[in-house]
Amino acid sequence: MFKLGVIGGGAMGAALIGGVIRNGLISADKIGLVEVDQPRGQALQSNLGIQLFSSVASMAAECQTIILAIKPIQLFAILTELGTQLCEKHLVISIAAGVPLAAMENSLPQARIVRVMPNTPARIGKGVSAYCLGQRASGTDAEKVEAIFGCVGKVLRVSEDKLDAVTAVSGSGPAYVYYFIDALINAGVYLGLPRKDAAVLATETVLGAAELLKNSGEHPRQLMNEVTSPGGTTAAALFEFEKAGFAGLVMQAAIAAAERSREIGKGIR
């Protein structure tokens, strides 16, 4: 019997498989994958030593814990295939953004369901995931989810009504950070730095600042004040941010992401 089945071998599916293997949680020979992109599936099989299943039905017969590492648009076709195959022994973990527990529980009336919102830094073990339990899921299921996703970063348990906000802050959040870094690199180039040097300076600055914030436990404003001298260069830059409404724009962007997540959920309830 396989201990874990994963449907979808994209970036997040591959990250989760690699994480649990590296951390010794589950051995490669106890992990199965369904991936419609055959070259990708075969590459993961070769690189990680996992097994490939030809269908979700064959996976369901062998795996009692199944992760749905697929896009929302793909989810219900997969749930339809799984519907007659699953029983109360199955734990199904979905990372499809916006798809509510109730909709999945209606499609899988016997299985235990958990929703998780991870993010892409899971690829290097630096992700953060938030999860919520379905009505039939147990404390033991919560422990299993935390063990699996703990292999790729931090894990938080939240109520389902908070998952849209989680999606907006951490699920989509890496893209906001990349956007900022790209702008900072371009500013460096405009000011005469070689692009390669600007990229190192911007990336390492963001990385170091985030680590300092995390390790110090200080408020972001306090750390900003340490960098900002009266009448200095940082004060001049921050003044431009304030004039442009930078903080409000970031908040509006996150709110838009949360609203879109809710729209996705409403469309498939």
Coordinates of C-alpha atoms in Angstrom, one line a residue:
M1 CA 0.0 0.0 0.0
F2 CA 1.3 3.4 -1.0
K3 CA 1.4 6.0 1.8
L4 CA 0.9 9.1 -0.4
G5 CA -0.6 9.8 -3.8
V6 CA -0.2 13.1 -5.6
I7 CA -2.3 14.1 -8.5
G8 CA -0.4 16.8 -10.5
G9 CA 3.3 16.9 -10.8
G10 CA 3.7 20.7 -11.4
A11 CA 5.8 23.0 -9.3
M12 CA 3.8 22.5 -6.1
G13 CA 3.2 18.8 -6.5
A14 CA 6.9 18.2 -7.2
A15 CA 7.9 20.4 -4.3
L16 CA 5.7 18.5 -1.9
I17 CA 7.0 15.1 -3.1
G18 CA 10.6 16.3 -2.9
G19 CA 10.1 17.7 0.5
V20 CA 8.6 14.7 2.1
I21 CA 11.4 12.5 0.6
R22 CA 14.2 14.8 1.7
N23 CA 12.9 15.0 5.2
G24 CA 12.4 11.3 5.5
L25 CA 8.7 11.5 6.2
I26 CA 7.8 9.1 3.4
S27 CA 10.1 7.0 1.3
A28 CA 10.0 7.4 -2.5
D29 CA 8.8 3.9 -3.0
K30 CA 5.7 4.7 -1.0
I31 CA 4.7 7.7 -3.1
G32 CA 2.6 7.6 -6.3
L33 CA 1.9 10.2 -8.9
V34 CA -0.7 10.8 -11.6
E35 CA 0.6 13.3 -14.2
V36 CA -1.0 13.9 -17.6
D37 CA 2.2 15.4 -19.0
Q38 CA 4.0 12.1 -19.6
P39 CA 7.6 13.6 -20.0
R40 CA 7.2 15.5 -16.8
G41 CA 5.9 12.5 -14.9
Q42 CA 8.6 10.3 -16.2
A43 CA 11.2 12.9 -15.2
L44 CA 9.9 13.0 -11.7
Q45 CA 9.9 9.2 -11.5
S46 CA 13.5 9.1 -12.7
N47 CA 14.7 11.9 -10.5
L48 CA 12.9 11.1 -7.3
G49 CA 12.3 7.3 -7.5
I50 CA 8.5 7.5 -7.1
Q51 CA 5.9 5.4 -8.9
L52 CA 3.6 6.5 -11.7
F53 CA -0.1 5.6 -11.8
S54 CA -1.9 5.5 -15.1
S55 CA -5.2 6.8 -13.6
V56 CA -6.7 8.4 -10.6
A57 CA -8.9 5.3 -10.1
S58 CA -5.8 3.1 -9.8
M59 CA -4.2 5.6 -7.4
A60 CA -7.3 5.6 -5.2
A61 CA -7.1 1.8 -4.9
E62 CA -3.6 2.0 -3.6
C63 CA -3.4 5.3 -1.7
Q64 CA -5.4 6.4 1.3
T65 CA -3.9 9.9 1.4
I66 CA -4.2 11.8 -1.8
I67 CA -3.0 15.4 -2.6
L68 CA -4.8 17.2 -5.3
A69 CA -2.0 19.5 -6.6
I70 CA -4.0 20.9 -9.5
K71 CA -5.6 24.1 -10.7
P72 CA -9.3 24.9 -9.7
I73 CA -10.4 24.5 -13.4
Q74 CA -9.2 20.9 -13.3
L75 CA -10.5 19.9 -9.9
F76 CA -14.0 18.8 -10.5
A77 CA -13.2 16.5 -13.4
I78 CA -10.7 14.8 -11.1
L79 CA -13.3 14.7 -8.3
T80 CA -15.8 13.1 -10.6
E81 CA -13.3 10.4 -11.4
L82 CA -12.5 9.9 -7.7
G83 CA -16.1 10.0 -6.5
T84 CA -17.0 6.4 -6.8
Q85 CA -13.5 5.2 -5.7
L86 CA -13.2 6.8 -2.3
C87 CA -14.5 5.8 1.1
E88 CA -14.2 7.0 4.7
K89 CA -10.6 5.7 4.8
H90 CA -9.4 8.2 2.3
L91 CA -8.0 11.6 3.2
V92 CA -8.0 14.1 0.3
I93 CA -5.9 17.3 0.6
S94 CA -6.7 20.0 -2.0
I95 CA -4.4 22.9 -2.8
A96 CA -6.8 24.3 -5.5
A97 CA -7.3 28.0 -4.7
G98 CA -10.8 29.2 -4.0
V99 CA -12.6 25.8 -4.1
P100 CA -14.6 25.5 -0.9
L101 CA -14.7 22.5 1.4
A102 CA -18.5 22.1 1.0
A103 CA -18.2 21.7 -2.8
M104 CA -15.6 19.0 -2.5
E105 CA -17.4 17.2 0.3
N106 CA -20.5 17.1 -1.9
S107 CA -18.5 15.5 -4.7
L108 CA -16.7 13.1 -2.3
P109 CA -19.4 12.3 0.2
Q110 CA -17.4 9.7 2.2
A111 CA -13.8 11.0 2.1
R112 CA -12.2 13.3 4.6
I113 CA -11.3 16.6 3.0
V114 CA -8.7 19.3 3.9
R115 CA -8.0 22.5 2.1
V116 CA -4.5 23.9 2.0
M117 CA -3.1 27.1 0.6
P118 CA 0.7 26.8 0.1
N119 CA 3.0 29.1 -1.8
T120 CA 5.8 28.7 -4.2
P121 CA 8.8 29.1 -1.9
A122 CA 7.9 25.6 -0.9
R123 CA 10.1 24.6 -3.8
I124 CA 13.2 25.4 -1.6
G125 CA 11.6 24.5 1.8
K126 CA 10.8 28.1 2.6
G127 CA 7.1 28.1 2.0
V128 CA 4.2 28.9 4.3
S129 CA 1.0 27.0 4.1
A130 CA -2.4 27.5 5.8
Y131 CA -5.0 24.8 6.1
C132 CA -8.5 24.2 7.3
L133 CA -10.3 20.9 8.0
G134 CA -13.5 19.7 6.5
Q135 CA -16.4 18.4 8.6
R136 CA -15.3 14.8 8.5
A137 CA -11.5 15.4 9.0
S138 CA -10.0 14.6 12.4
G139 CA -7.2 15.8 14.6
T140 CA -5.1 13.0 13.2
D141 CA -5.7 14.3 9.7
A142 CA -4.5 17.7 10.9
E143 CA -1.3 16.2 12.2
K144 CA -0.7 14.4 8.9
V145 CA -1.2 17.7 6.9
E146 CA 1.1 19.5 9.2
A147 CA 3.8 16.8 8.8
I148 CA 3.5 16.8 5.0
F149 CA 3.5 20.6 4.5
G150 CA 6.0 21.1 7.3
C151 CA 8.5 19.4 5.0
V152 CA 8.3 22.5 2.8
G153 CA 8.0 25.3 5.3
K154 CA 5.8 26.8 8.0
V155 CA 2.3 25.6 8.6
L156 CA -0.7 27.5 10.1
R157 CA -4.2 26.2 10.8
V158 CA -7.0 28.7 10.1
S159 CA -10.8 28.7 9.7
E160 CA -12.0 28.4 6.1
D161 CA -13.3 32.0 6.0
K162 CA -9.7 33.2 6.4
L163 CA -8.4 31.3 3.4
D164 CA -9.2 34.0 0.9
A165 CA -7.1 36.4 2.9
V166 CA -4.3 33.8 3.2
T167 CA -4.4 33.5 -0.6
A168 CA -4.1 37.2 -1.0
V169 CA -1.2 37.6 1.5
S170 CA 0.9 34.5 1.1
G171 CA -0.5 32.5 -1.8
S172 CA -0.1 35.4 -4.2
G173 CA 2.4 37.3 -2.1
P174 CA 5.6 36.0 -3.7
A175 CA 4.6 37.7 -7.0
Y176 CA 4.3 41.0 -5.2
V177 CA 7.8 40.6 -3.9
Y178 CA 9.2 39.7 -7.3
Y179 CA 7.5 42.7 -8.8
F180 CA 9.1 45.0 -6.2
I181 CA 12.5 43.4 -6.7
D182 CA 12.3 43.7 -10.5
A183 CA 11.4 47.4 -10.1
L184 CA 14.4 47.9 -7.7
I185 CA 16.7 46.2 -10.2
N186 CA 15.5 48.5 -13.0
A187 CA 16.1 51.5 -10.8
G188 CA 19.6 50.4 -10.2
V189 CA 20.2 50.0 -14.0
Y190 CA 18.7 53.4 -14.6
L191 CA 21.2 54.8 -12.0
G192 CA 24.1 53.2 -13.9
L193 CA 24.6 49.8 -12.2
P194 CA 25.2 46.8 -14.4
R195 CA 22.0 44.7 -14.4
K196 CA 23.9 41.7 -12.8
D197 CA 25.1 43.8 -9.9
A198 CA 21.7 45.5 -9.5
A199 CA 20.1 42.1 -9.3
V200 CA 22.5 40.9 -6.6
L201 CA 22.1 44.1 -4.6
A202 CA 18.3 44.1 -4.8
T203 CA 17.7 40.4 -4.1
E204 CA 20.2 40.1 -1.2
T205 CA 18.7 43.3 0.3
V206 CA 15.2 41.9 0.3
L207 CA 16.4 38.6 1.6
G208 CA 18.5 40.1 4.4
A209 CA 15.7 42.5 5.4
A210 CA 13.2 39.7 5.6
E211 CA 15.5 37.6 7.7
L212 CA 16.2 40.5 10.0
L213 CA 12.5 41.2 10.5
K214 CA 11.8 37.5 11.1
N215 CA 14.7 37.0 13.6
S216 CA 14.5 40.3 15.5
G217 CA 10.8 40.2 16.3
E218 CA 10.7 44.0 15.9
H219 CA 7.9 45.9 14.1
P220 CA 8.6 46.7 10.5
R221 CA 8.3 50.5 11.3
Q222 CA 10.9 50.2 14.0
L223 CA 13.4 48.6 11.5
M224 CA 12.5 51.3 9.0
N225 CA 13.3 54.0 11.5
E226 CA 16.8 52.4 12.1
V227 CA 17.6 53.0 8.4
T228 CA 16.0 56.4 8.1
S229 CA 18.1 59.4 9.2
P230 CA 16.5 62.8 9.3
G231 CA 16.9 64.6 6.0
G232 CA 18.8 61.6 4.6
T233 CA 18.5 59.4 1.4
T234 CA 16.1 56.9 2.8
A235 CA 13.8 59.6 4.1
A236 CA 13.7 61.1 0.6
A237 CA 12.9 57.7 -0.9
L238 CA 10.1 57.0 1.6
F239 CA 8.6 60.4 1.0
E240 CA 8.2 59.4 -2.7
F241 CA 6.5 56.2 -1.6
E242 CA 4.1 58.1 0.6
K243 CA 3.3 60.6 -2.2
A244 CA 2.5 57.7 -4.6
G245 CA 0.3 56.0 -2.0
F246 CA 2.5 52.9 -2.1
A247 CA 1.1 51.3 1.1
G248 CA -2.5 51.8 0.0
L249 CA -1.7 50.4 -3.4
V250 CA -0.3 47.2 -1.8
M251 CA -3.3 46.9 0.4
Q252 CA -5.7 47.4 -2.6
A253 CA -3.8 44.8 -4.6
A254 CA -4.1 42.2 -1.8
I255 CA -7.8 43.0 -1.3
A256 CA -8.3 42.5 -5.1
A257 CA -6.6 39.1 -4.8
A258 CA -8.9 38.1 -1.9
E259 CA -12.0 39.2 -3.8
R260 CA -10.9 37.2 -6.8
S261 CA -10.4 34.1 -4.6
R262 CA -14.0 34.6 -3.3
E263 CA -15.3 34.9 -6.9
I264 CA -13.7 31.6 -7.8
G265 CA -15.3 30.0 -4.8
K266 CA -18.8 31.4 -5.6
G267 CA -18.5 30.2 -9.2
I268 CA -18.1 26.6 -8.2
R269 CA -20.2 26.2 -5.0

